[in-house]
C-alpha atoms as one frame of an Amber mdcrd trajectory, in Angstrom:
protein
 -27.970  -3.178 -11.563 -27.703  -7.109 -11.157 -25.623  -7.325 -14.238 -22.866
  -5.242 -12.580 -22.932  -8.129  -9.656 -19.261  -9.226  -8.697 -18.245 -12.633
  -7.554 -17.448 -13.143  -4.148 -13.737 -12.151  -3.353 -11.488 -15.321  -2.576
  -8.844 -14.201  -0.178  -5.309 -14.470  -1.163  -2.878 -16.757   0.814   0.467
 -15.045   2.099   2.434 -16.586  -1.216  -0.161 -15.025  -3.482   0.070 -11.726
  -1.476   3.695 -11.630  -1.846   3.470 -12.272  -5.733   0.855  -9.425  -6.223
   2.927  -7.118  -3.901   6.162  -7.694  -6.124   4.511  -7.391  -9.400   2.653
  -4.074  -8.250   5.966  -2.504  -6.954   7.654  -3.619 -10.154   4.974  -2.133
 -12.131   4.708   1.207 -10.273   8.464   1.591 -10.318   8.566   1.360 -14.152
   9.394   4.670 -15.965   6.802   4.434 -18.537   4.030   4.046 -15.786   4.861
   7.361 -14.275   1.882   9.363 -15.389  -0.313   6.463 -14.528   1.391   6.399
 -10.906   0.605  10.105 -10.509  -3.195   9.437 -11.306  -3.331   6.593  -8.947
  -1.947   8.456  -6.326  -4.741  11.051  -6.974  -7.367   8.635  -7.102  -6.226
   6.038  -4.329  -8.503   7.434  -1.626 -11.354   6.671  -3.857 -10.872   3.047
  -4.731 -12.501   0.512  -2.358 -10.646  -2.234  -4.163  -7.217  -0.577  -2.944
  -8.759  -0.451   0.499  -9.456  -4.122   0.562  -6.301  -5.204  -0.518  -4.475
  -3.074   1.886  -6.189  -4.382   4.437  -5.524  -7.861   3.550  -1.791  -6.974
   3.235  -1.885  -5.418   6.643  -3.050  -8.851   8.274  -0.047 -10.555   6.731
   2.436  -8.196   7.531   3.002  -9.226  11.202   3.178 -12.819   9.800   5.766
 -12.305   6.890   8.464  -9.892   7.099   9.050  -9.923   3.432   5.251  -9.053
   3.020   6.002  -6.078   5.690   8.951  -4.828   3.780   7.069  -4.782   0.431
   4.057  -3.213   2.090   6.423  -0.501   3.376   7.796  -0.030  -0.267   4.177
   0.315  -1.734   3.166   2.711   1.103   6.238   4.973   0.286   5.044   5.147
  -3.327   1.521   6.598  -2.538   2.387   8.446   0.755   4.625  11.603   0.747
   7.629  11.423   3.203   6.814  12.821   6.792   9.399  14.870   8.989   8.664
  14.508  12.594   9.001  17.633  14.576  11.969  18.212  16.803  11.565  16.778
  20.411  13.774  19.017  22.812  13.320  21.673  25.260  11.122  24.322  24.571
   8.798  22.580  22.014   5.779  22.271  24.380   6.639  18.835  25.583   6.826
  17.992  29.509  10.342  18.260  30.768  11.813  15.446  32.753  12.535  16.105
  36.492
């Protein structure tokens, strides 16, 4: 078990995070990576490294609009589009008086 120990993680700067996001988006968007992309979507919830990276990127989103934009693109690759239910009369909402 000791041989499997990892070195402590070094936090990325905002500029490094931008560079990593740009490369990841570019790689995931490449047609030759389509099969790997499907596998990544299937396994994403099982990878602690992805979660740590996502948490780090989330911390930079409010500081840098470019990181926020790239993060949105990356999320769109992994999360299916969601449609919101209609908000009108008769949908069970509270009517304004």
